[in-house]
Coordinates of C-alpha atoms in Angstrom, one line a residue:
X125 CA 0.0 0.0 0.0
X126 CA 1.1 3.5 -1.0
X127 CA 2.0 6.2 1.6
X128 CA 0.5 9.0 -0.6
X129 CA -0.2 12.5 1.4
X130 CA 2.0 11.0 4.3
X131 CA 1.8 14.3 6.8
X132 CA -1.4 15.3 9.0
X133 CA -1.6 19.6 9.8
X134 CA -3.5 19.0 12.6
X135 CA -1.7 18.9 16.2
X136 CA -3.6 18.1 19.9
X137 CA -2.3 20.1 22.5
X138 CA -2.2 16.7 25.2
X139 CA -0.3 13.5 25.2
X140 CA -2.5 10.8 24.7
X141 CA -1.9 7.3 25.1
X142 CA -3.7 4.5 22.9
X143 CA -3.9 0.5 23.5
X144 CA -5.6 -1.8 21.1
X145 CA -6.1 -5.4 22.7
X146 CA -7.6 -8.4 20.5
X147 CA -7.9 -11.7 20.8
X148 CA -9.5 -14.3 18.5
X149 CA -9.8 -18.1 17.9
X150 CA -11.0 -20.2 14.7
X151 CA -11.6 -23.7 14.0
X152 CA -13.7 -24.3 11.5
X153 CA -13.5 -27.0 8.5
X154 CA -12.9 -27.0 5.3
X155 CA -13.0 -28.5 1.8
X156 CA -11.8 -27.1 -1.3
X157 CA -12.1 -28.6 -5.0
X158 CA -9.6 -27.7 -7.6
X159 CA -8.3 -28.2 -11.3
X160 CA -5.4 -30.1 -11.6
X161 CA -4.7 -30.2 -15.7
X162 CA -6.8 -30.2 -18.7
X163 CA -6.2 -33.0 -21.1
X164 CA -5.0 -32.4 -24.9
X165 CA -8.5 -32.8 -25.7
X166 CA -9.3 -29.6 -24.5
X167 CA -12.2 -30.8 -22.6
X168 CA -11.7 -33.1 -19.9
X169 CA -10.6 -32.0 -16.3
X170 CA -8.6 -33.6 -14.2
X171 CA -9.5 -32.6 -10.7
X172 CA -8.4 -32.6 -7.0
X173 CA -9.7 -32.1 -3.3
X174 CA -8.1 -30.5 -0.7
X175 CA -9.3 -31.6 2.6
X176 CA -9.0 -29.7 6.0
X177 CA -9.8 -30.4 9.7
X178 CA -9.0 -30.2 13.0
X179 CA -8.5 -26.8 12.2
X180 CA -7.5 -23.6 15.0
X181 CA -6.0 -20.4 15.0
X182 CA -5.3 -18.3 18.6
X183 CA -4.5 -14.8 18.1
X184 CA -3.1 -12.4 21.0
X185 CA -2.5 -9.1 19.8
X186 CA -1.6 -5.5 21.3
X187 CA -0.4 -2.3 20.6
X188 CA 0.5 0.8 22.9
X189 CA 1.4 3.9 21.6
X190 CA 1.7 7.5 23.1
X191 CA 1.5 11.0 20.8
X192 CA 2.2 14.4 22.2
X193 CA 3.3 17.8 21.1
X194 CA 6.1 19.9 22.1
X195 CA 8.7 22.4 21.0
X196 CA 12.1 22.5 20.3
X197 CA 12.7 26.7 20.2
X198 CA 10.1 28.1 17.0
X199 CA 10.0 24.2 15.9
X200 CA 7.1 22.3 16.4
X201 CA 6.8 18.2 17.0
X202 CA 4.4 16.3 17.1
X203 CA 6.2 12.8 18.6
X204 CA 4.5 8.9 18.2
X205 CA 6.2 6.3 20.2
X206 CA 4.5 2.7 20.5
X207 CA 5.1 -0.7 20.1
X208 CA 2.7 -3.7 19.3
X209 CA 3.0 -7.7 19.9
X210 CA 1.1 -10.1 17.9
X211 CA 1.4 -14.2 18.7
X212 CA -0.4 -16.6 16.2
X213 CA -0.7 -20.2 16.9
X214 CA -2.6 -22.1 13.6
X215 CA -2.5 -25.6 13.0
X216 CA -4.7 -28.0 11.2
X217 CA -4.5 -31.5 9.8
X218 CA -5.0 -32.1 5.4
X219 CA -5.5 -34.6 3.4
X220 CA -5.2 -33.8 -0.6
X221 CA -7.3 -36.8 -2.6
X222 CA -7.8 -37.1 -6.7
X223 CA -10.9 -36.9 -8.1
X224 CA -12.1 -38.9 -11.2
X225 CA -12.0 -36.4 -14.7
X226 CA -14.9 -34.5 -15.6
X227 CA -16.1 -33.5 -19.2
X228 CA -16.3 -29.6 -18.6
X229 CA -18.8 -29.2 -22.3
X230 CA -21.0 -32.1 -20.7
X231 CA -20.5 -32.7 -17.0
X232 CA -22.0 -35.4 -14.7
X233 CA -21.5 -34.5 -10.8
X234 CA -22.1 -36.5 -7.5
X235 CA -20.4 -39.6 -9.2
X236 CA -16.7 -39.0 -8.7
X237 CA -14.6 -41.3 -6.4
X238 CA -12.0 -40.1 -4.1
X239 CA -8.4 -41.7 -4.0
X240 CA -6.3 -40.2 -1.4
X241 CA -2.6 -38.6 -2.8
X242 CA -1.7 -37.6 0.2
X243 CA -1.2 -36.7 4.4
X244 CA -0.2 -33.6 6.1
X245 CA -0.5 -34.2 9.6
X246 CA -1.5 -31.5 12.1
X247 CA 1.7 -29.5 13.1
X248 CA 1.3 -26.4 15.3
X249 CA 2.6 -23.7 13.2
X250 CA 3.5 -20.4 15.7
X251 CA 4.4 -16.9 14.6
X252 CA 5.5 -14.1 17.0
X253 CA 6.2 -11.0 16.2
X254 CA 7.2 -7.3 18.3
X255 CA 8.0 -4.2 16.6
X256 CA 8.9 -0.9 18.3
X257 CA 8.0 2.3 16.3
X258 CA 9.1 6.2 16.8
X259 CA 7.6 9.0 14.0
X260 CA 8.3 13.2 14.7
X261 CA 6.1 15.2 12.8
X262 CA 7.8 18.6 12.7
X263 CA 6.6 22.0 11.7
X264 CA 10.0 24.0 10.5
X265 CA 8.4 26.5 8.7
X266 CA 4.2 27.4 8.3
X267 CA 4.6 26.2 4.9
X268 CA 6.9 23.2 5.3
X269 CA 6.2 20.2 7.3
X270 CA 8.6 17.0 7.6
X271 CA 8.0 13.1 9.2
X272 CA 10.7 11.5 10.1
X273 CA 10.0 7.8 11.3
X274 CA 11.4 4.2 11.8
X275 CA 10.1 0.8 13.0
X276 CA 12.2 -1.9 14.1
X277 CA 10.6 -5.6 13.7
X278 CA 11.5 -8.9 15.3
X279 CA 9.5 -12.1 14.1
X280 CA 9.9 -15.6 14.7
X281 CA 8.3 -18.4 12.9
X282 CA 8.4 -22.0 14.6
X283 CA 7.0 -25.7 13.4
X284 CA 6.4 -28.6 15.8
X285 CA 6.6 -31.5 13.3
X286 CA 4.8 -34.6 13.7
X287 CA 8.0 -36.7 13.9
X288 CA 8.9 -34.4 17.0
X289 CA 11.8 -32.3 15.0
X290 CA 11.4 -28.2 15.1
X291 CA 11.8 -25.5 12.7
X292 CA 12.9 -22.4 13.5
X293 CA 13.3 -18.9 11.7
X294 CA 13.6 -15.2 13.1
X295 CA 14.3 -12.3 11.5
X296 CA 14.9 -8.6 12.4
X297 CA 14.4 -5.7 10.4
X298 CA 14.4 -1.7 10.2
X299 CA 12.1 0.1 8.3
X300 CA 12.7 3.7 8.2
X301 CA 9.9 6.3 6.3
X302 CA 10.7 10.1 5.5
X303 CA 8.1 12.7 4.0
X304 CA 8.3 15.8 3.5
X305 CA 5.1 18.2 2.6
X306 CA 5.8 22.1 1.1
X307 CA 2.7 24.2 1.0
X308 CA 2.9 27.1 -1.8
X309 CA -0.2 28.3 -0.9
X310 CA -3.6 27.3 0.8
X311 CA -5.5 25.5 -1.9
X312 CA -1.7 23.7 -3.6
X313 CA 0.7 21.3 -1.0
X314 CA 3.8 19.5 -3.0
X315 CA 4.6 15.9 -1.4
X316 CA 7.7 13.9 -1.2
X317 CA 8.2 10.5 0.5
X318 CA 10.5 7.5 0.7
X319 CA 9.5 3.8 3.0
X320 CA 11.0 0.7 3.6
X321 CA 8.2 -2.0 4.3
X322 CA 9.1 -5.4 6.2
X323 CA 6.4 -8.4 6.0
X324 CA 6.5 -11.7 7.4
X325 CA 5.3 -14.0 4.7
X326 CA 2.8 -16.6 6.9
X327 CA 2.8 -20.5 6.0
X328 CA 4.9 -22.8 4.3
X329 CA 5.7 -24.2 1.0
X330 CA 5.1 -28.1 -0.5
X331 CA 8.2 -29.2 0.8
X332 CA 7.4 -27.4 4.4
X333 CA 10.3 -25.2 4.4
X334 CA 9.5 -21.7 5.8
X335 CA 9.1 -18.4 3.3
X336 CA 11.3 -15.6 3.4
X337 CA 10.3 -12.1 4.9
X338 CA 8.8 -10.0 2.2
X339 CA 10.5 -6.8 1.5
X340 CA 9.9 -3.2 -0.5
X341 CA 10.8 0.0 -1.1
X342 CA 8.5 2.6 -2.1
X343 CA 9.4 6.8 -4.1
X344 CA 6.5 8.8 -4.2
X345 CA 5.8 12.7 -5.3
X346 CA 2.9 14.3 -5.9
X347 CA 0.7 17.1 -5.3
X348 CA -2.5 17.9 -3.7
X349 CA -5.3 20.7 -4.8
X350 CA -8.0 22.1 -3.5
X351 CA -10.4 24.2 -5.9
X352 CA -13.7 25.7 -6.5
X353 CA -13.4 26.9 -2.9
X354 CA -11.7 23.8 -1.2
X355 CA -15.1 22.4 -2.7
X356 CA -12.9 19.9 -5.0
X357 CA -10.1 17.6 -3.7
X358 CA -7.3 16.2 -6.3
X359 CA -4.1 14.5 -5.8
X360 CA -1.7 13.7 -8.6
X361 CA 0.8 11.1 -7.6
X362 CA 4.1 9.3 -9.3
X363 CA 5.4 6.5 -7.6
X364 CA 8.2 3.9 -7.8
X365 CA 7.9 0.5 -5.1
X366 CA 9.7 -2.5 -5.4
X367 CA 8.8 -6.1 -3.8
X368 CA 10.7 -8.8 -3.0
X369 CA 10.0 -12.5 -1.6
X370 CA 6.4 -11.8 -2.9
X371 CA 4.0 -15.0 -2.2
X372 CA 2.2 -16.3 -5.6
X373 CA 0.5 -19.9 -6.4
X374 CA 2.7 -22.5 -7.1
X375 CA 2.2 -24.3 -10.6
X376 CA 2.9 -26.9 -9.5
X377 CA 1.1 -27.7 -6.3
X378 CA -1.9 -25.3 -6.8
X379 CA -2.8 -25.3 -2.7
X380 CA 0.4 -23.8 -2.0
X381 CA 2.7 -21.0 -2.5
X382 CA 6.5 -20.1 -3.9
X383 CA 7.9 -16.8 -3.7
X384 CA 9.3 -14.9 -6.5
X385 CA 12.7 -13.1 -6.8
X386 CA 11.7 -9.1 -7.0
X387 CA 8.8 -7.1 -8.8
X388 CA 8.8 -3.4 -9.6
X389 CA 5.7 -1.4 -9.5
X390 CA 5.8 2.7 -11.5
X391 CA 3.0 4.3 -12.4
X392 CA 1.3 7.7 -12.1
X393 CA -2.6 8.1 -9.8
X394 CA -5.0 10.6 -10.4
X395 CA -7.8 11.1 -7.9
X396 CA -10.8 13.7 -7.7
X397 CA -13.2 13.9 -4.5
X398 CA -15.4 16.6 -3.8
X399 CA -18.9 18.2 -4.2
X400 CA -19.0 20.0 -7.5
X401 CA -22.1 21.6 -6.4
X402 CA -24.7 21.4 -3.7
X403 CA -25.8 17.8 -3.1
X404 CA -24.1 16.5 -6.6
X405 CA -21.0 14.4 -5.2
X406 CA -18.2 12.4 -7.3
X407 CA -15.3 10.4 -6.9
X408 CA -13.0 9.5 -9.8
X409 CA -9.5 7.8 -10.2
X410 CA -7.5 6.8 -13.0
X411 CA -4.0 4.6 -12.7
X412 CA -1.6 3.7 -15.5
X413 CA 0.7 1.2 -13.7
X414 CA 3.8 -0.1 -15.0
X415 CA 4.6 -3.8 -13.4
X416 CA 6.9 -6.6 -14.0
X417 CA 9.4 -8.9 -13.0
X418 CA 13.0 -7.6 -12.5
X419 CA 14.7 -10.3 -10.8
X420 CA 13.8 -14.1 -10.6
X421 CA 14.4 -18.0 -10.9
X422 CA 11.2 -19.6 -12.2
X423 CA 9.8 -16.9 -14.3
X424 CA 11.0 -14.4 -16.8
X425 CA 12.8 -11.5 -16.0
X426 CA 10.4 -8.6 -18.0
X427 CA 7.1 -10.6 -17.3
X428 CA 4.2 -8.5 -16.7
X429 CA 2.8 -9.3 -13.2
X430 CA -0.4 -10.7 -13.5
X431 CA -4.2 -9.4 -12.1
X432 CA -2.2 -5.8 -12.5
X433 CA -3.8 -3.7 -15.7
X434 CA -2.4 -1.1 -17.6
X435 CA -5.2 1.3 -17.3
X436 CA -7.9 1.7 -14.4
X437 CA -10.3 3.7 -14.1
X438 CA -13.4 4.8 -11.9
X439 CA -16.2 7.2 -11.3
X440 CA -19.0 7.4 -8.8
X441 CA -21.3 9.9 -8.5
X442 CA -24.2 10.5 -6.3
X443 CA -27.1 13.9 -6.3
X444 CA -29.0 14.2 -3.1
X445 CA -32.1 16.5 -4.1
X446 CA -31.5 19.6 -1.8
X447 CA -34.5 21.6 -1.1
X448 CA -38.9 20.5 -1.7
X449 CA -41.2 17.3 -1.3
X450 CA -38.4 15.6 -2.5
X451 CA -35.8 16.8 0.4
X452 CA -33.2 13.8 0.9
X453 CA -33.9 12.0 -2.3
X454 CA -30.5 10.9 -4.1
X455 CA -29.2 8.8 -7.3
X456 CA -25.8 7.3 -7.6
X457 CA -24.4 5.9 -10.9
X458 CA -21.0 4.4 -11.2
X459 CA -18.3 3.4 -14.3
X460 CA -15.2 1.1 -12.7
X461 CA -13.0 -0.2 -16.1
X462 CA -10.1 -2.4 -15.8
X463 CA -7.7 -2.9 -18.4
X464 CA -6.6 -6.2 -19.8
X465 CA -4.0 -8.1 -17.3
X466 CA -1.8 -11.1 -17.7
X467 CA -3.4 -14.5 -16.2
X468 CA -0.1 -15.5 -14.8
X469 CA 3.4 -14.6 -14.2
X470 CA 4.7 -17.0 -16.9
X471 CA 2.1 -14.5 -19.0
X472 CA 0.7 -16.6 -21.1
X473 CA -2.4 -15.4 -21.6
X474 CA -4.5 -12.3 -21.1
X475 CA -7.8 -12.0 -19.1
X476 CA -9.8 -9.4 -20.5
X477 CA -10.8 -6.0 -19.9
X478 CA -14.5 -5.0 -18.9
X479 CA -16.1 -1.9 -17.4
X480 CA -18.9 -2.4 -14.8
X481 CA -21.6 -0.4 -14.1
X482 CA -23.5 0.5 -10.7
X483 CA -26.2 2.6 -9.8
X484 CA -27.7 3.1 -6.2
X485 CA -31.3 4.9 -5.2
X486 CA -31.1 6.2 -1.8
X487 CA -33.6 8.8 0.9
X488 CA -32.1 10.5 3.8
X489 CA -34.3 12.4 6.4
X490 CA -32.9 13.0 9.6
X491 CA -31.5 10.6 11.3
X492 CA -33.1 8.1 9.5
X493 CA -31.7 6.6 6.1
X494 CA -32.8 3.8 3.4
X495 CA -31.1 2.8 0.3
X496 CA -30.3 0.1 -2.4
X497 CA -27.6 -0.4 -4.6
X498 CA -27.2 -2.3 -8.0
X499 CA -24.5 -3.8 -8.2
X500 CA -23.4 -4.9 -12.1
X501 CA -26.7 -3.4 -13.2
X502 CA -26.2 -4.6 -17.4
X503 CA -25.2 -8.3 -15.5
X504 CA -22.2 -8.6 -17.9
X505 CA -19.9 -11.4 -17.9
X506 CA -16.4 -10.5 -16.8
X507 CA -13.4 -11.8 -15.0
X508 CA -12.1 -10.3 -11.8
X509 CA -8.8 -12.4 -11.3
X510 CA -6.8 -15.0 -12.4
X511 CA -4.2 -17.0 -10.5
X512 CA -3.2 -19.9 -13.6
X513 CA -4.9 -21.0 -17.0
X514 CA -7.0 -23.2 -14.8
X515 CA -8.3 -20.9 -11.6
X516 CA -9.8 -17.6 -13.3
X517 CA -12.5 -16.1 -11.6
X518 CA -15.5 -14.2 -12.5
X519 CA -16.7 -10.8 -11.6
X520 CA -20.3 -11.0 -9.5
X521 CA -23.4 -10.8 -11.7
X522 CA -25.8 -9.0 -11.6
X523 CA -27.1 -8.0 -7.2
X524 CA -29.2 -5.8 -5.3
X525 CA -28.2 -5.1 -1.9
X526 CA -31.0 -2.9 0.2
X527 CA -30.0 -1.2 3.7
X528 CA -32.2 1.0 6.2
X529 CA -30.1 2.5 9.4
X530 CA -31.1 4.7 11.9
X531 CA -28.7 6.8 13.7
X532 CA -29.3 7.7 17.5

């Protein structure tokens, strides 16, 4: 995720401390059906079944931080210190099975026998992590505004095998983050911004072996407008972020993962939010993105990365009727297009591109507030993402969703 307009002008005049506590459990089962290869006919299937039980995740997590303001001489601060804790203990028991082929132009379900490929037994799988993070916000001049910031991560990953062997991982990491904001004038502010990012890839690949920390760098500059008397938000942005140890199917063992070497990310946002006038609302992007593999030992050095078009682009807009009978009536249409993509990092095929479009109705009096949307409203047929030639997945069809709140 990009940092964008990294610096906040607003400062409160206490110390304040924050704490976030959470704790959640799972266990749940699970089942999922899968292609395995399609035949030189072009028509049968081979397929596959993925079977999990005995299935739990415990989650402990926390994080304290304290922000204040102070001043060193005519420079003002605005000081975050905090650090956060998260343990994660998952483990579940799978069994992966064959299914018999299935004619996909003429196919005959409930028949298919199972034959069992193979075992992976329940082994606790435990993550802990602990980061400690410090940002300054700092006011040097009315017009120019700086964030300087660094977080400092530990994370462990540890397997109790079945056979009663361990597997054990840890890795430390700093991230540091720098933005600096330069405001010409009231309605124009010029950003600048450089991150490090540091992710603990979760799980394990086929032959159990533990991933790699997922790494990135990110550039950004850009600037942000207000106009038609602050009415009208836009932000132009150009950015630069590089990945590495990013998680992606594996071809050959479609339940699992691999990572790749390093992808690179440039591309250039435009975004518009505002009310052009009264009650007649929009919000509208576009994105040309630039994407591929630079480094890496399974795929091609150049490859596009996949689910990642060109060219993107949205509007929504809403009118709320303003004044009469009709007080608190309000329409919303919206245009989303997405570009063609590559199916796959090997990119050998293209999904297509498709534009969508929704519409809402909505009434708001008071407190008091119903509405429906549309979602797909011309029920086109389109594809929202692709992992292989053999899992691409369609967009939703055609839905109407209604709501009614009441606010107290």
């Amino acid at each position: 995720m990009r940092l964008g307009y990294v610096l906040d002008h607003q400062f409160s005049p206490n110390w304040q401390l924050q704490n976030a506590f959470r704790i959640s459990f799972l266990q749940t089962p699970q089942n999922s059906l899968f292609p395995s290869a399609l035949l030189d006919d072009q028509r049968t299937l081979e397929r596959g079944l993925f079977s999990t039980s005995d299935q739990s995740q415990d989650n402990w997590a926390i994080d304290t931080s304290v922000v204040g303001n102070f001043q060193t001489g005519s420079i003002v601060h605005r000081l975050l210190v905090g650090f956060d804790f998260n343990r994660d203990v998952y483990s579940a028991s799978n069994r992966q099975f064959a299914l018999d082929p299935i004619d996909i132009f003429d196919p005959v379900y409930g028949r298919s026998r199972r034959q069992l490929v193979a075992t992976f037994p329940e082994e606790p799988f435990i993550t802990n992590s602990f980061g400690v993070y410090l940002q300054d916000q700092i006011t040097l001049l009315p017009q120019l505004n700086l964030l300087l910031g660094g977080r400092f991560d530990v994370v462990s990953q540890e397997i109790e095998s079945a056979d009663g062997s361990e597997s054990f991982q840890q890795d430390e990491a700093f991230s540091p983050r720098i933005g600096l904001v330069y405001q010409p004038s009231e309605e124009h502010s010029l950003y600048a911004s450089y991150s490090r990012s540091f992710l603990q890839s979760v799980g394990t690949a086929f032959d159990n072996s533990l991933f790699r920390p997922e790494r990135g760098t990110q550039y950004e500059i850009g600037i942000k407008s207000d106009w038609l008397d602050q009415r009208l938000s836009t932000t132009l942005a150009f950015y630069d972020i590089t990945r590495s140890n990013v998680l992606t199917s594996d071809p050959d063992n479609p339940n699992f993962s691999i990572q790749t070497g390093e992808q690179r990310s440039r591309g250039v946002e435009l975004i518009a939010t505002g009310e052009i006038l009264p009650g007649w609302y929009i919000v509208a992007g576009y994105a040309y993105t630039d994407a591929e593999i630079t480094e890496d030992n399974s795929f091609e050095v150049g490859n596009r990365l996949n689910n990642v078009p060109e060219n993107a682009f949205s509007l929504w807009t809403t009118y709320e009727i303003q004044s009469g009978d009709l007080q608190g009536l309000g329409f919303g249409l919206g245009l989303f297009h997405v570009g063609d993509r590559q199916g796959n990092l090997e990119n050998t095929f293209q999904v297509p591109s498709y534009t969508r479009t929704d519409a809402a109705l909505f009434y708001n009096r008071d407190n008091f507030r119903v509405g429906i949307n549309i979602e797909n409203l011309f029920d086109i047929r389109y594809f929202e993402a692709s992992e292989s030639e053999l899992r691409v997945f369609y967009g939703a069809p055609f839905a109407v969703r209604g709501t009614v709140s009441w606010r107290f």
